[in-house]
Structures are given as C-alpha cells and as structure tokens.
mmCIF file of C-alpha atoms in Angstrom:
data_model
loop_
_atom_site.group_PDB
_atom_site.id
_atom_site.type_symbol
_atom_site.label_atom_id
_atom_site.label_comp_id
_atom_site.label_asym_id
_atom_site.label_seq_id
_atom_site.Cartn_x
_atom_site.Cartn_y
_atom_site.Cartn_z
ATOM 1 C CA PHE A 257 -1.933 51.739 -30.285
ATOM 2 C CA SER A 258 -1.013 47.826 -30.697
ATOM 3 C CA ASN A 259 0.314 45.593 -33.391
ATOM 4 C CA GLU A 260 -2.056 42.905 -32.430
ATOM 5 C CA ASP A 261 -5.239 43.801 -30.245
ATOM 6 C CA THR A 262 -6.531 47.266 -28.770
ATOM 7 C CA ARG A 263 -9.335 47.303 -26.491
ATOM 8 C CA LEU A 264 -11.282 50.367 -25.035
ATOM 9 C CA GLN A 265 -13.180 49.149 -22.037
ATOM 10 C CA SER A 266 -16.682 50.961 -21.118
ATOM 11 C CA ASP A 267 -16.572 54.586 -20.693
ATOM 12 C CA THR A 268 -13.261 55.299 -21.795
ATOM 13 C CA GLN A 269 -12.430 58.427 -23.325
ATOM 14 C CA ILE A 270 -10.412 59.632 -26.133
ATOM 15 C CA ASN A 271 -10.061 63.260 -25.606
ATOM 16 C CA THR A 272 -7.258 64.183 -28.353
ATOM 17 C CA GLY A 273 -5.318 62.185 -30.671
ATOM 18 C CA TYR A 274 -6.144 58.721 -32.387
ATOM 19 C CA VAL A 275 -6.058 54.860 -31.441
ATOM 20 C CA GLY A 276 -5.857 51.654 -33.566
ATOM 21 C CA SER A 277 -4.167 48.663 -34.029
ATOM 22 C CA ASN A 278 -2.441 46.755 -36.957
ATOM 23 C CA ALA A 279 -4.785 44.193 -36.748
ATOM 24 C CA TYR A 280 -8.028 44.282 -34.267
ATOM 25 C CA MET A 281 -9.710 46.830 -31.959
ATOM 26 C CA VAL A 282 -12.525 47.004 -29.958
ATOM 27 C CA PHE A 283 -14.641 50.267 -28.651
ATOM 28 C CA ALA A 284 -16.791 48.808 -25.673
ATOM 29 C CA SER A 285 -19.944 50.238 -24.182
ATOM 30 C CA ASN A 286 -20.143 54.313 -24.008
ATOM 31 C CA SER A 287 -16.365 54.291 -24.709
ATOM 32 C CA SER A 288 -16.021 57.754 -26.727
ATOM 33 C CA MET A 289 -13.855 59.988 -28.730
ATOM 34 C CA THR A 290 -14.621 63.834 -27.323
ATOM 35 C CA SER A 291 -12.816 65.438 -30.461
ATOM 36 C CA SER A 292 -14.293 65.479 -34.085
ATOM 37 C CA SER A 293 -10.627 65.187 -35.240
ATOM 38 C CA SER A 294 -9.640 62.106 -33.671
ATOM 39 C CA ALA A 295 -9.917 59.117 -35.444
ATOM 40 C CA ALA A 296 -9.587 54.930 -35.366
ATOM 41 C CA TYR A 297 -7.264 52.952 -37.072
ATOM 42 C CA ALA A 298 -7.167 49.199 -37.774
ATOM 43 C CA ASP A 299 -8.104 46.398 -40.068
ATOM 44 C CA THR A 300 -11.041 45.279 -38.135
ATOM 45 C CA ILE A 301 -12.941 47.602 -35.589
ATOM 46 C CA ARG A 302 -15.496 46.312 -33.459
ATOM 47 C CA LEU A 303 -18.235 49.014 -32.244
ATOM 48 C CA ASN A 304 -20.553 48.502 -29.303
ATOM 49 C CA SER A 305 -23.905 50.092 -30.087
ATOM 50 C CA SER A 306 -23.365 52.846 -27.144
ATOM 51 C CA ALA A 307 -19.966 53.951 -28.417
ATOM 52 C CA GLN A 308 -19.417 57.276 -29.881
ATOM 53 C CA VAL A 309 -16.654 57.360 -32.794
ATOM 54 C CA SER A 310 -15.464 60.253 -34.630
ATOM 55 C CA ASN A 311 -13.820 58.962 -37.585
ATOM 56 C CA VAL A 312 -12.871 55.213 -38.612
ATOM 57 C CA TYR A 313 -10.430 54.024 -41.046
ATOM 58 C CA ALA A 314 -10.841 50.193 -41.070
ATOM 59 C CA ASN A 315 -11.324 47.507 -43.742
ATOM 60 C CA SER A 316 -14.139 45.604 -41.553
ATOM 61 C CA ILE A 317 -16.317 47.089 -39.069
ATOM 62 C CA ASP A 318 -18.527 44.699 -36.679
ATOM 63 C CA GLY A 319 -21.106 46.511 -35.013
ATOM 64 C CA ASN A 320 -23.492 49.500 -35.763
ATOM 65 C CA THR A 321 -21.908 51.962 -37.857
ATOM 66 C CA SER A 322 -24.269 54.746 -36.934
ATOM 67 C CA VAL A 323 -22.432 55.505 -33.979
ATOM 68 C CA ILE A 324 -19.652 56.767 -36.379
ATOM 69 C CA SER A 325 -20.188 60.660 -36.232
ATOM 70 C CA GLY A 326 -17.418 61.413 -39.034
ATOM 71 C CA THR A 327 -15.522 59.885 -41.892
ATOM 72 C CA GLN A 328 -15.521 55.895 -42.495
ATOM 73 C CA GLN A 329 -13.278 54.619 -45.180
ATOM 74 C CA THR A 330 -10.866 51.555 -45.445
ATOM 75 C CA VAL A 331 -7.013 51.654 -44.665
ATOM 76 C CA ALA A 332 -3.639 50.351 -46.136
ATOM 77 C CA LEU A 333 -2.316 47.701 -44.141
ATOM 78 C CA PRO A 334 -0.048 47.674 -41.843
ATOM 79 C CA VAL A 335 -1.616 50.727 -40.442
ATOM 80 C CA VAL A 336 1.694 51.574 -38.901
ATOM 81 C CA ALA A 337 4.726 49.894 -41.012
ATOM 82 C CA THR A 338 7.550 50.982 -38.813
ATOM 83 C CA MET A 339 7.452 50.913 -34.919
ATOM 84 C CA PRO A 340 9.616 52.675 -32.837
ATOM 85 C CA ASN A 341 13.226 51.529 -32.356
ATOM 86 C CA MET A 342 14.131 49.566 -29.220
ATOM 87 C CA PRO A 343 17.233 50.965 -27.886
ATOM 88 C CA GLU A 344 20.015 49.356 -26.517
ATOM 89 C CA LEU A 345 19.431 48.084 -22.869
ATOM 90 C CA THR A 346 22.141 47.565 -20.598
ATOM 91 C CA PRO A 347 21.105 47.317 -16.899
ATOM 92 C CA ASN A 348 23.755 46.417 -14.823
ATOM 93 C CA GLY A 349 23.850 48.023 -11.106
ATOM 94 C CA GLN A 350 22.302 47.958 -7.627
ATOM 95 C CA GLU A 351 18.614 47.578 -6.649
ATOM 96 C CA VAL A 352 17.204 51.314 -6.070
ATOM 97 C CA THR A 353 14.748 51.389 -3.412
ATOM 98 C CA VAL A 354 12.595 54.181 -2.065
ATOM 99 C CA ALA A 355 11.449 53.613 1.640
ATOM 100 C CA ARG A 356 7.772 53.981 2.669
ATOM 101 C CA ASN A 357 6.911 57.490 2.891
ATOM 102 C CA GLY A 358 10.325 58.370 1.616
ATOM 103 C CA GLY A 359 12.109 60.409 -1.211
ATOM 104 C CA SER A 360 15.126 60.317 -3.340
ATOM 105 C CA LEU A 361 16.902 61.732 -6.281
ATOM 106 C CA LEU A 362 18.159 59.478 -8.932
ATOM 107 C CA GLU A 363 20.861 60.403 -11.420
ATOM 108 C CA ALA A 364 20.990 58.668 -14.973
ATOM 109 C CA GLY A 365 22.540 55.551 -15.078
ATOM 110 C CA SER A 366 22.735 51.633 -15.126
ATOM 111 C CA TYR A 367 20.612 50.006 -12.424
ATOM 112 C CA GLY A 368 18.954 46.873 -11.265
ATOM 113 C CA LYS A 369 15.276 46.491 -9.943
ATOM 114 C CA LEU A 370 13.531 49.632 -9.104
ATOM 115 C CA LYS A 371 11.061 49.668 -6.149
ATOM 116 C CA VAL A 372 9.245 52.759 -4.956
ATOM 117 C CA ASN A 373 7.272 51.797 -1.954
ATOM 118 C CA ARG A 374 3.753 52.951 -0.508
ATOM 119 C CA ASN A 375 3.879 56.706 -0.478
ATOM 120 C CA GLY A 376 7.313 57.002 -1.605
ATOM 121 C CA SER A 377 8.713 59.815 -4.241
ATOM 122 C CA LEU A 378 11.581 59.609 -7.100
ATOM 123 C CA ILE A 379 12.687 62.324 -8.813
ATOM 124 C CA LEU A 380 14.550 61.475 -11.960
ATOM 125 C CA SER A 381 17.047 64.614 -12.779
ATOM 126 C CA GLY A 382 17.300 63.509 -16.484
ATOM 127 C CA GLY A 383 19.173 61.364 -19.062
ATOM 128 C CA VAL A 384 19.091 57.772 -19.822
ATOM 129 C CA TYR A 385 18.291 55.132 -17.019
ATOM 130 C CA HIS A 386 18.539 51.482 -17.550
ATOM 131 C CA PHE A 387 16.506 48.948 -15.134
ATOM 132 C CA THR A 388 15.939 45.479 -15.224
ATOM 133 C CA GLU A 389 12.395 45.845 -13.731
ATOM 134 C CA TRP A 390 10.022 48.549 -12.086
ATOM 135 C CA ASP A 391 7.681 47.774 -9.113
ATOM 136 C CA ILE A 392 5.785 50.901 -7.941
ATOM 137 C CA VAL A 393 3.699 50.651 -5.097
ATOM 138 C CA ALA A 394 0.198 52.276 -4.126
ATOM 139 C CA ASN A 395 0.539 56.086 -4.102
ATOM 140 C CA ALA A 396 3.943 56.270 -4.995
ATOM 141 C CA GLU A 397 5.408 59.301 -7.225
ATOM 142 C CA ILE A 398 7.798 59.544 -9.857
ATOM 143 C CA TYR A 399 8.793 62.642 -11.479
ATOM 144 C CA ALA A 400 11.113 63.506 -14.195
ATOM 145 C CA SER A 401 12.842 67.186 -13.623
ATOM 146 C CA ALA A 402 14.505 67.159 -17.320
ATOM 147 C CA PRO A 403 13.852 64.774 -19.984
ATOM 148 C CA VAL A 404 14.413 61.113 -19.580
ATOM 149 C CA ASP A 405 14.716 58.072 -21.617
ATOM 150 C CA ILE A 406 13.908 54.852 -19.224
ATOM 151 C CA ARG A 407 14.778 51.420 -20.543
ATOM 152 C CA ILE A 408 13.633 48.298 -18.696
ATOM 153 C CA SER A 409 14.656 44.820 -19.838
ATOM 154 C CA GLY A 410 11.981 43.077 -17.904
ATOM 155 C CA ARG A 411 8.516 44.399 -16.790
ATOM 156 C CA LEU A 412 7.145 47.420 -15.532
ATOM 157 C CA ARG A 413 4.392 47.119 -12.775
ATOM 158 C CA THR A 414 2.399 49.962 -10.895
ATOM 159 C CA ARG A 415 -0.465 49.802 -8.484
ATOM 160 C CA GLY A 416 -3.126 52.184 -7.698
ATOM 161 C CA ASN A 417 -2.904 55.941 -7.256
ATOM 162 C CA VAL A 418 0.503 56.261 -8.925
ATOM 163 C CA THR A 419 1.799 59.281 -10.580
ATOM 164 C CA ILE A 420 4.364 59.188 -13.253
ATOM 165 C CA MET A 421 4.803 62.591 -15.072
ATOM 166 C CA PRO A 422 7.379 65.623 -15.328
ATOM 167 C CA THR A 423 7.893 68.001 -12.314
ATOM 168 C CA ALA A 424 5.465 71.192 -12.302
ATOM 169 C CA SER A 425 8.376 73.359 -12.723
ATOM 170 C CA GLY A 426 9.717 73.843 -16.078
ATOM 171 C CA ASN A 427 8.010 73.331 -19.577
ATOM 172 C CA LEU A 428 8.181 69.601 -19.770
ATOM 173 C CA THR A 429 5.219 67.218 -21.233
ATOM 174 C CA ALA A 430 4.505 63.479 -21.844
ATOM 175 C CA LYS A 431 6.829 63.687 -24.661
ATOM 176 C CA ASP A 432 9.707 64.077 -22.305
ATOM 177 C CA ILE A 433 9.451 60.981 -20.409
ATOM 178 C CA ARG A 434 10.089 58.005 -22.823
ATOM 179 C CA ILE A 435 9.530 54.450 -21.433
ATOM 180 C CA PHE A 436 10.948 51.320 -23.177
ATOM 181 C CA VAL A 437 10.072 47.894 -21.944
ATOM 182 C CA ASN A 438 11.351 44.833 -23.396
ATOM 183 C CA GLY A 439 9.479 42.434 -21.204
ATOM 184 C CA THR A 440 6.819 39.991 -22.084
ATOM 185 C CA ASN A 441 3.376 38.665 -21.058
ATOM 186 C CA GLU A 442 3.472 35.541 -19.003
ATOM 187 C CA GLY A 443 3.157 32.676 -21.583
ATOM 188 C CA ASP A 444 3.475 35.258 -24.505
ATOM 189 C CA THR A 445 -0.390 35.235 -24.688
ATOM 190 C CA ARG A 446 -2.602 38.744 -24.613
ATOM 191 C CA GLU A 447 -4.395 37.132 -21.336
ATOM 192 C CA GLY A 448 -0.817 36.395 -19.754
ATOM 193 C CA ARG A 449 -0.022 37.702 -16.316
ATOM 194 C CA PRO A 450 1.930 39.333 -15.018
ATOM 195 C CA ARG A 451 1.884 41.981 -18.288
ATOM 196 C CA ALA A 452 5.048 43.432 -20.051
ATOM 197 C CA ALA A 453 3.597 46.991 -18.767
ATOM 198 C CA HIS A 454 0.852 47.109 -16.374
ATOM 199 C CA PHE A 455 -0.411 50.243 -14.918
ATOM 200 C CA GLY A 456 -2.692 49.904 -11.781
ATOM 201 C CA ASN A 457 -6.249 52.042 -11.220
ATOM 202 C CA ASP A 458 -6.469 55.652 -10.686
ATOM 203 C CA ASN A 459 -3.101 56.597 -12.086
ATOM 204 C CA THR A 460 -2.063 59.846 -13.524
ATOM 205 C CA LEU A 461 0.368 59.481 -16.127
ATOM 206 C CA ALA A 462 2.283 61.854 -18.450
ATOM 207 C CA LEU A 463 4.671 59.669 -20.767
ATOM 208 C CA ASN A 464 5.385 57.443 -23.816
ATOM 209 C CA ILE A 465 5.709 53.807 -23.531
ATOM 210 C CA TYR A 466 6.559 51.267 -25.967
ATOM 211 C CA ALA A 467 6.360 47.705 -25.112
ATOM 212 C CA PRO A 468 6.825 45.622 -28.484
ATOM 213 C CA ASN A 469 6.760 42.141 -27.027
ATOM 214 C CA GLY A 470 3.654 42.472 -24.666
ATOM 215 C CA SER A 471 0.974 44.592 -23.307
ATOM 216 C CA VAL A 472 0.562 47.833 -22.379
ATOM 217 C CA TYR A 473 -2.360 47.722 -19.980
ATOM 218 C CA LEU A 474 -4.090 50.792 -18.174
ATOM 219 C CA GLY A 475 -6.512 49.934 -15.439
ATOM 220 C CA GLN A 476 -9.612 51.898 -14.437
ATOM 221 C CA ARG A 477 -10.014 55.483 -14.108
ATOM 222 C CA ASN A 478 -6.706 56.543 -15.219
ATOM 223 C CA THR A 479 -5.926 59.768 -16.605
ATOM 224 C CA ALA A 480 -3.100 59.063 -19.189
ATOM 225 C CA ALA A 481 -1.326 61.621 -21.610
ATOM 226 C CA GLY A 482 1.178 60.644 -23.934
ATOM 227 C CA ALA A 483 1.529 57.667 -26.230
ATOM 228 C CA TYR A 484 1.079 54.111 -25.157
ATOM 229 C CA ILE A 485 2.397 51.305 -27.713
ATOM 230 C CA GLY A 486 2.445 47.482 -27.263
ATOM 231 C CA ARG A 487 2.042 44.388 -28.966
ATOM 232 C CA TRP A 488 -1.527 44.637 -27.057
ATOM 233 C CA ALA A 489 -2.914 47.677 -25.439
ATOM 234 C CA HIS A 490 -5.739 48.087 -23.205
ATOM 235 C CA ALA A 491 -7.499 51.262 -21.391
ATOM 236 C CA GLY A 492 -9.676 50.189 -18.536
ATOM 237 C CA LYS A 493 -13.109 51.452 -17.648
ATOM 238 C CA HIS A 494 -13.430 55.251 -17.370
ATOM 239 C CA THR A 495 -9.999 55.968 -18.415
ATOM 240 C CA LYS A 496 -9.165 59.333 -20.135
ATOM 241 C CA LEU A 497 -6.601 59.451 -23.073
ATOM 242 C CA SER A 498 -4.984 62.292 -24.558
ATOM 243 C CA LEU A 499 -2.133 62.371 -27.276
ATOM 244 C CA ASP A 500 1.182 63.890 -26.639
ATOM 245 C CA SER A 501 3.635 61.526 -28.781
ATOM 246 C CA SER A 502 7.359 62.078 -28.920
ATOM 247 C CA PHE A 503 7.486 58.578 -31.231
ATOM 248 C CA GLY A 504 5.814 60.386 -34.118
ATOM 249 C CA GLN A 505 3.592 63.266 -34.693
ATOM 250 C CA ASN A 506 1.306 62.250 -37.305
ATOM 251 C CA GLN A 507 -1.149 59.410 -38.174
ATOM 252 C CA PRO A 508 -1.123 56.318 -40.363
ATOM 253 C CA ILE A 509 -1.589 56.060 -43.841
ATOM 254 C CA ALA A 510 -5.545 55.587 -45.097
ATOM 255 C CA THR A 511 -6.264 54.503 -48.510
ATOM 256 C CA GLU A 512 -7.881 58.233 -49.214
ATOM 257 C CA VAL A 513 -6.853 61.334 -47.837
ATOM 258 C CA PRO A 514 -8.928 62.297 -44.967
ATOM 259 C CA PRO A 515 -9.875 65.965 -43.921
ATOM 260 C CA PRO A 516 -6.563 68.155 -43.594
ATOM 261 C CA GLU A 517 -7.320 68.321 -39.698
ATOM 262 C CA ILE A 518 -6.525 64.574 -39.217
ATOM 263 C CA ALA A 519 -4.477 64.153 -42.256
ATOM 264 C CA PRO A 520 -2.073 60.870 -41.644
ATOM 265 C CA THR A 521 1.342 60.399 -42.563
ATOM 266 C CA ASN A 522 3.448 58.151 -40.575
ATOM 267 C CA ALA A 523 3.404 57.733 -36.972
ATOM 268 C CA PRO A 524 2.526 56.032 -33.782
ATOM 269 C CA VAL A 525 -0.069 56.681 -31.571
ATOM 270 C CA ASP A 526 -2.091 57.120 -28.349
#
C-alpha cells in the first residue's frame, strides 16, 4: 500500500489480501490476483489488458475493465485515513557487522549501522532494536527468534537472495517482525535512488514494513509475506505477495459494503 503511487510490475501475483494506494495504482501486464476475495483500492487504477484482478474499488479506472472478475465500485477517500504511527527512533551505538560467511546473535538495543556481509547470518533474539541504517549483502540471512520491532532512522537496503523472516522453530509469522524506516528517497521523488527501503531480487521476506517518507521497493522474483507500506510502493516482476499484517487486520472503507469475505473496515495493507 502507498500514500501516493503503487505499482505491480509484470507477472506479479497477489496470493492473499489486498493492495492499493490513497492516490494511484498500476497493474502491469500479466499481474494478477489469485484469490477471489482479494481486492485493489485506489482513487485511480490503471489496468493492463492482460492483468487479472478480482475486486476493484476505485473512482477512476484507466484500461479494460473486462479483466475485473469480481466487484467494481467507487471508494471513499482517503482509502486509508490513518496510517501506522512512527515510533520514537533513538539509534545511538556502535556499528554491527556480521562477517562474510559468519554468524551472530544480537540482543535488543540501540545501535548504529547494521551490515551483514555475503553469506552472513544474524539472529535477533527479540525486543526493540534501533539502527541508523541497514546494509544487507547478497545471500545474507536475518532471522528473529522472538517478536521484534526494528526502528531505522535512515535507509534499508538488501541485495540479491537475502532472507528476512522468523526462525523455523516457534509459531512466529510475518506479523512478528515489524520494521519502521524513517529515511527518504534521494531527491524526495518516487524515482530517487537510493530509496528509503529497497529489497533486491530473489529475496524471501516475512515481515511488516512501514516507510512513510519514501519507497518500499521489492525487486524481481521476491516471495514476500506480510505488509509493505510506504509513500510509494513497488513490486517487481514475478514477485509473489501474501498478506499477514500486524498494522491492521481489515481493509479500507468503500462507499458501498462489498461481500462479507472482503468487508473492509480500517486498516493498512499488503
């Protein structure tokens, strides 16, 4: 979900949940919703002729509406009036570095920059973590063994084949990893790089992230469970998204009540 602009690139799949924007949204070629209960919400939605969309709540639709298989109706604005609260961020500590091919366990606390080098592995033991920025190199892994709140005053960046998710033991899900990113895109534009929160290609993600001042950018071929919310939002080609949100359990308010299985009330999104 985004405040301004959400884009699903070609062959992106929404497996569960919903997507949207308080303003503008694009479904590119062959982007699809695989569940009949999924929905898209925005003031304006652009639909490529080869997209497959279940339910659409929009005030303006650009494209072929025949690709909509379910409900089509208008939506009250803003789609989401109350976004998540940004908590206090107090990074104040040493840089944390995980060596190439190394491993480490990190307790909750206030730190500087986090860098996990290639093939490195970091386990977060649980609690609240403060950082100035994240720089996660290719093939690195970050796991949470208990619920965590991760608060980053600057930017987050991962490279290719990165994993961020709960440990296999226990009953944790994407809801139990919450990441707040306060950084901006360079130049304060959607196209600006570096981005506030940039996930590279082929990442495996199970988390909730909120970046109110910049992009939440998912590269190509990511598998992403959780909730991904930014000023701008982007899902790259062949990315698969599934909703597991700790920011809110329901959907935005439509002008008419949709079928019960997608009945919206109040919340952020996928």
